[in-house]
Amino acid sequence: MIHTVGLTGPRGNTISVYAAGHGPAVMLLHGFPLNHRMWLKQLVALSSRYKVLVPEFRGFGKSALLDAPYTLADLAQDVEFVRLSLANAAPMHLCGLSMGGYVAFEYWRSYSKHLSSLILSNTKPGLDPEAARSGRLAMAEAVHTHGTWATVEPMLPRLLSNNRPREEDTVVSQLTEMLQQPSPPAIAAAQVAMAGRRDFSSELASINLPTLVISSEDDVICPAEESRDWSSQIPGAEFSVIPQAGHLPPMENPAAFNAALESFVDRTLSR
Ligand code: MLT
């Protein structure tokens, strides 16, 4: 059963967390501009064997925006607060997708001793090219005038693969709902934080814990070849490409994504 916890953070801010199951803690960090719902299939499937924790970043889902601007290091601190509050302060397996991956890099930088493993999905360690960085700052301005949906709708076609399994294709409607949810200030604050993020590309060789890098066949935002390249700089890192998925394999092809994640976590636990 999934339950919601509204934690009160160190500064009085609400951090909403969805939790399910018992066992070793696996924390899942969502992408932009999404919320816990992108991880619903994992909350259900993985909770038979793990304690699955899905926090929502500031301004997304039910978490308070607090005072913007914030940095991705601030979000990593929130993640640590969630671990201390809900994982009995035990080490955890941390999986971040895209923006969640940027936060996972930050978490690793400050708190690596609390990690059993790191799973970096559909993300990248490096900075944006200048045009993309200024695009983020432009979006952070425009969203106040045009509203959330008009500003984020153009992202939609780039997020999904046309080859995703279609048996129960509720992905577009779920995604549309999520994209409409954040307030303009939440969108703006996240884009400013991502535009100012730290560059981890020269630190990959010092990641010395079990690491899995996940990409997908049809991710046009973080292409598989690029992910393969940077993953090879992390000592001993595993690399997995999810078929029939774009930027959001946990939603598009949950069976393949869950199998990759579970088999990695299990092997880490048996080491
Ligand atoms: C995400 O999915 O979190 C975004 O694509 C991240 C980004 O804008 O770089």
Coordinates of C-alpha atoms and ligand atoms in Angstrom, one line a residue:
M1 CA 0.0 0.0 0.0
I2 CA 1.3 3.5 -0.9
H3 CA 1.0 6.1 1.8
T4 CA 1.7 9.8 1.8
V5 CA 3.8 11.5 4.4
G6 CA 4.0 15.3 4.7
L7 CA 7.3 15.9 6.4
T8 CA 8.0 19.3 8.0
G9 CA 11.5 20.2 6.8
P10 CA 14.1 22.0 8.8
R11 CA 12.8 25.4 7.7
G12 CA 9.1 24.6 8.3
N13 CA 8.5 23.6 4.7
T14 CA 6.4 20.7 3.7
I15 CA 8.2 17.9 1.9
S16 CA 5.7 15.4 0.5
V17 CA 6.9 11.8 0.3
Y18 CA 5.2 8.7 -1.1
A19 CA 6.3 5.5 0.6
A20 CA 5.5 1.8 0.2
G21 CA 6.9 -1.5 1.4
H22 CA 9.6 -2.7 3.7
G23 CA 13.2 -3.7 3.3
P24 CA 16.4 -1.9 2.1
A25 CA 15.5 1.7 1.2
V26 CA 15.3 2.7 -2.5
M27 CA 14.7 6.4 -3.1
L28 CA 13.5 7.6 -6.5
L29 CA 13.9 11.2 -7.6
H30 CA 11.6 12.6 -10.3
G31 CA 12.3 14.6 -13.4
F32 CA 11.2 18.1 -14.4
P33 CA 8.5 19.3 -14.2
L34 CA 7.0 16.1 -12.9
N35 CA 6.1 14.6 -9.5
H36 CA 5.8 11.3 -7.6
R37 CA 3.3 10.0 -10.2
M38 CA 6.1 9.3 -12.7
W39 CA 7.2 6.6 -10.3
L40 CA 3.8 5.0 -9.6
K41 CA 4.7 1.7 -11.3
Q42 CA 7.9 1.4 -9.3
L43 CA 6.1 2.3 -6.0
V44 CA 3.8 -0.7 -6.7
A45 CA 6.3 -3.2 -8.1
L46 CA 9.4 -2.6 -6.0
S47 CA 7.6 -2.3 -2.7
S48 CA 7.2 -6.1 -2.4
R49 CA 10.9 -6.3 -1.5
Y50 CA 12.1 -2.8 -0.7
K51 CA 11.1 0.3 1.2
V52 CA 10.4 2.6 -1.7
L53 CA 10.6 6.4 -0.9
V54 CA 9.5 9.0 -3.5
P55 CA 9.9 12.6 -2.3
E56 CA 8.6 15.5 -4.4
F57 CA 10.9 18.4 -5.1
R58 CA 10.1 21.9 -3.9
G59 CA 7.0 23.3 -5.7
F60 CA 6.1 19.9 -7.3
G61 CA 3.3 17.6 -6.3
K62 CA 2.4 18.6 -2.7
S63 CA 5.8 19.9 -1.6
A64 CA 6.0 23.6 -0.7
L65 CA 8.1 25.8 -2.9
L66 CA 9.4 27.7 0.1
D67 CA 11.6 30.6 -0.8
A68 CA 13.0 30.6 -4.3
P69 CA 15.6 30.7 -5.6
Y70 CA 17.0 27.4 -4.4
T71 CA 19.9 25.3 -5.6
L72 CA 20.1 21.6 -6.5
A73 CA 22.4 21.3 -3.4
D74 CA 19.4 22.5 -1.4
L75 CA 17.3 19.7 -2.9
A76 CA 20.0 17.2 -2.0
Q77 CA 19.7 18.4 1.6
D78 CA 15.9 17.8 1.4
V79 CA 16.7 14.3 0.2
E80 CA 19.0 13.7 3.2
F81 CA 16.2 15.0 5.5
V82 CA 13.9 12.4 3.9
R83 CA 16.4 9.6 4.4
L84 CA 17.0 10.6 8.0
S85 CA 13.2 10.8 8.7
L86 CA 11.9 7.8 6.8
A87 CA 14.7 5.3 6.2
N88 CA 15.8 5.0 9.8
A89 CA 18.9 6.9 8.8
A90 CA 20.1 3.6 7.1
P91 CA 22.1 3.7 3.8
M92 CA 19.9 3.8 0.7
H93 CA 20.0 3.1 -3.0
L94 CA 19.3 6.4 -4.7
C95 CA 17.9 6.6 -8.3
G96 CA 17.4 9.9 -10.0
L97 CA 16.0 10.5 -13.4
S98 CA 17.0 13.6 -15.4
M99 CA 16.6 16.5 -13.0
G100 CA 16.4 13.8 -10.3
G101 CA 19.8 12.6 -11.6
Y102 CA 21.3 16.1 -11.2
V103 CA 20.1 16.1 -7.6
A104 CA 21.5 12.6 -7.2
F105 CA 25.0 13.8 -8.3
E106 CA 24.7 16.6 -5.7
Y107 CA 23.6 14.1 -3.0
W108 CA 26.6 11.9 -3.9
R109 CA 28.9 14.9 -3.5
S110 CA 27.7 15.7 0.0
Y111 CA 26.5 12.4 1.4
S112 CA 28.1 9.5 -0.4
K113 CA 28.7 7.6 2.8
H114 CA 25.0 7.2 3.1
L115 CA 24.6 5.6 -0.3
S116 CA 24.6 1.8 -0.9
S117 CA 24.4 2.5 -4.6
L118 CA 23.7 5.2 -7.2
I119 CA 21.4 4.8 -10.2
L120 CA 21.6 7.6 -12.7
S121 CA 18.8 7.4 -15.3
N122 CA 18.3 9.5 -18.4
T123 CA 20.5 12.2 -17.1
K124 CA 23.9 13.8 -17.6
P125 CA 26.8 15.0 -15.4
G126 CA 27.8 18.0 -17.6
L127 CA 26.5 21.5 -18.0
D128 CA 24.1 22.7 -20.7
P129 CA 25.4 24.3 -23.9
E130 CA 25.0 28.1 -23.6
A131 CA 21.8 28.1 -25.8
A132 CA 20.1 25.6 -23.6
R133 CA 21.1 27.4 -20.5
S134 CA 19.7 30.7 -21.7
G135 CA 16.6 28.8 -22.9
R136 CA 16.0 27.8 -19.3
L137 CA 16.3 31.3 -18.1
A138 CA 13.9 32.5 -20.9
M139 CA 11.4 29.8 -19.8
A140 CA 11.7 31.0 -16.2
E141 CA 10.7 34.5 -17.4
A142 CA 8.0 33.4 -19.9
V143 CA 6.1 31.1 -17.6
H144 CA 5.0 34.1 -15.5
T145 CA 3.3 35.6 -18.6
H146 CA 2.1 32.6 -20.5
G147 CA 1.3 30.2 -17.6
T148 CA 2.5 26.7 -17.0
W149 CA 0.8 24.6 -19.7
A150 CA 1.6 26.9 -22.6
T151 CA 5.2 27.0 -21.5
V152 CA 5.8 23.3 -20.9
E153 CA 3.6 21.8 -23.6
P154 CA 6.3 21.9 -26.3
M155 CA 8.4 19.6 -24.1
L156 CA 5.8 16.8 -24.4
P157 CA 6.7 15.2 -27.8
R158 CA 10.4 15.1 -26.8
L159 CA 9.7 13.1 -23.7
L160 CA 8.3 10.0 -25.1
S161 CA 9.2 7.3 -27.7
N162 CA 6.8 6.5 -30.5
N163 CA 7.8 2.8 -30.0
R164 CA 6.7 2.5 -26.4
P165 CA 4.6 -0.5 -25.5
R166 CA 0.9 0.6 -26.0
E167 CA -1.1 -2.1 -24.2
E168 CA -2.2 0.3 -21.5
D169 CA -1.2 3.6 -22.9
T170 CA -2.2 6.1 -20.2
V171 CA 1.3 7.7 -20.4
V172 CA 0.2 10.7 -22.4
S173 CA -2.7 11.5 -20.2
Q174 CA -0.7 11.0 -17.0
L175 CA 2.1 13.1 -18.3
T176 CA -0.3 15.9 -19.4
E177 CA -1.8 16.0 -16.0
M178 CA 1.6 16.2 -14.3
L179 CA 2.9 18.9 -16.7
Q180 CA -0.1 21.1 -15.9
Q181 CA 0.3 20.9 -12.1
P182 CA 3.2 23.1 -11.0
S183 CA 2.8 26.8 -10.5
P184 CA 4.7 29.3 -12.7
P185 CA 7.0 30.2 -9.8
A186 CA 7.8 26.4 -9.3
I187 CA 8.7 26.0 -13.0
A188 CA 10.8 29.2 -12.9
A189 CA 12.7 28.2 -9.7
A190 CA 13.5 24.7 -11.0
Q191 CA 14.8 26.1 -14.3
V192 CA 17.0 28.7 -12.6
A193 CA 18.4 25.9 -10.3
M194 CA 19.1 23.6 -13.3
A195 CA 20.7 26.5 -15.2
G196 CA 23.1 27.1 -12.3
R197 CA 23.9 23.5 -11.6
R198 CA 27.4 22.2 -10.9
D199 CA 29.4 20.4 -13.5
F200 CA 30.2 16.8 -12.5
S201 CA 31.8 15.7 -15.7
S202 CA 35.3 15.9 -14.3
E203 CA 34.3 14.1 -11.0
L204 CA 33.0 10.8 -12.5
A205 CA 36.3 9.0 -11.8
S206 CA 35.9 9.6 -8.1
I207 CA 32.5 7.9 -7.8
N208 CA 33.5 4.8 -5.9
L209 CA 30.3 3.0 -5.1
P210 CA 28.2 0.6 -7.1
T211 CA 26.7 2.7 -10.0
L212 CA 24.2 1.9 -12.7
V213 CA 23.7 4.3 -15.6
I214 CA 20.4 3.8 -17.4
S215 CA 19.5 5.3 -20.8
S216 CA 16.9 4.3 -23.3
E217 CA 16.8 3.5 -27.0
D218 CA 14.9 6.6 -28.0
D219 CA 15.9 9.3 -25.5
V220 CA 16.5 12.4 -27.6
I221 CA 17.2 14.6 -24.5
C222 CA 20.0 12.4 -23.0
P223 CA 20.9 10.1 -25.9
A224 CA 22.1 6.6 -25.1
E225 CA 25.5 7.0 -26.9
E226 CA 26.3 10.0 -24.7
S227 CA 25.3 8.2 -21.6
R228 CA 27.4 5.2 -22.5
D229 CA 30.4 7.5 -23.0
W230 CA 30.2 9.3 -19.6
S231 CA 29.3 6.1 -17.7
S232 CA 32.5 4.5 -18.9
Q233 CA 34.4 7.1 -16.8
I234 CA 32.8 5.9 -13.5
P235 CA 34.9 3.0 -12.2
G236 CA 33.0 -0.3 -12.5
A237 CA 29.8 1.4 -13.5
E238 CA 27.2 -0.8 -15.3
F239 CA 25.2 0.6 -18.2
S240 CA 21.8 -0.4 -19.4
V241 CA 19.7 0.7 -22.3
I242 CA 15.9 0.3 -21.9
P243 CA 14.2 -0.7 -25.2
Q244 CA 11.0 1.0 -26.5
A245 CA 11.4 4.1 -24.3
G246 CA 12.3 7.7 -24.6
H247 CA 13.2 10.1 -21.8
L248 CA 10.9 8.5 -19.2
P249 CA 11.4 4.7 -19.2
P250 CA 9.9 4.2 -15.7
M251 CA 6.6 5.2 -17.3
E252 CA 7.0 4.1 -20.9
N253 CA 8.5 0.6 -20.3
P254 CA 8.2 0.0 -16.6
A255 CA 8.7 -3.8 -16.9
A256 CA 12.1 -3.4 -18.5
F257 CA 13.1 -0.5 -16.3
N258 CA 12.1 -2.3 -13.1
A259 CA 14.0 -5.4 -14.1
A260 CA 17.2 -3.4 -14.7
L261 CA 16.9 -1.6 -11.4
E262 CA 16.0 -4.6 -9.3
S263 CA 18.6 -6.9 -10.7
F264 CA 21.3 -4.2 -10.1
V265 CA 20.1 -3.5 -6.5
D266 CA 19.9 -7.2 -5.8
R267 CA 23.5 -7.8 -7.0
T268 CA 24.7 -4.8 -5.0
L269 CA 23.0 -6.3 -1.9
S270 CA 24.6 -9.7 -2.4
R271 CA 28.2 -8.3 -2.8
Ligands
MLT1 C1 13.9 16.3 -16.8 O1 13.3 15.4 -17.4 O2 14.1 16.4 -15.6 C2 14.4 17.4 -17.7 O3 14.6 17.0 -19.0 C3 15.7 17.9 -17.1 C4 16.3 19.1 -17.9 O4 15.5 20.0 -18.3 O5 17.5 19.1 -18.1

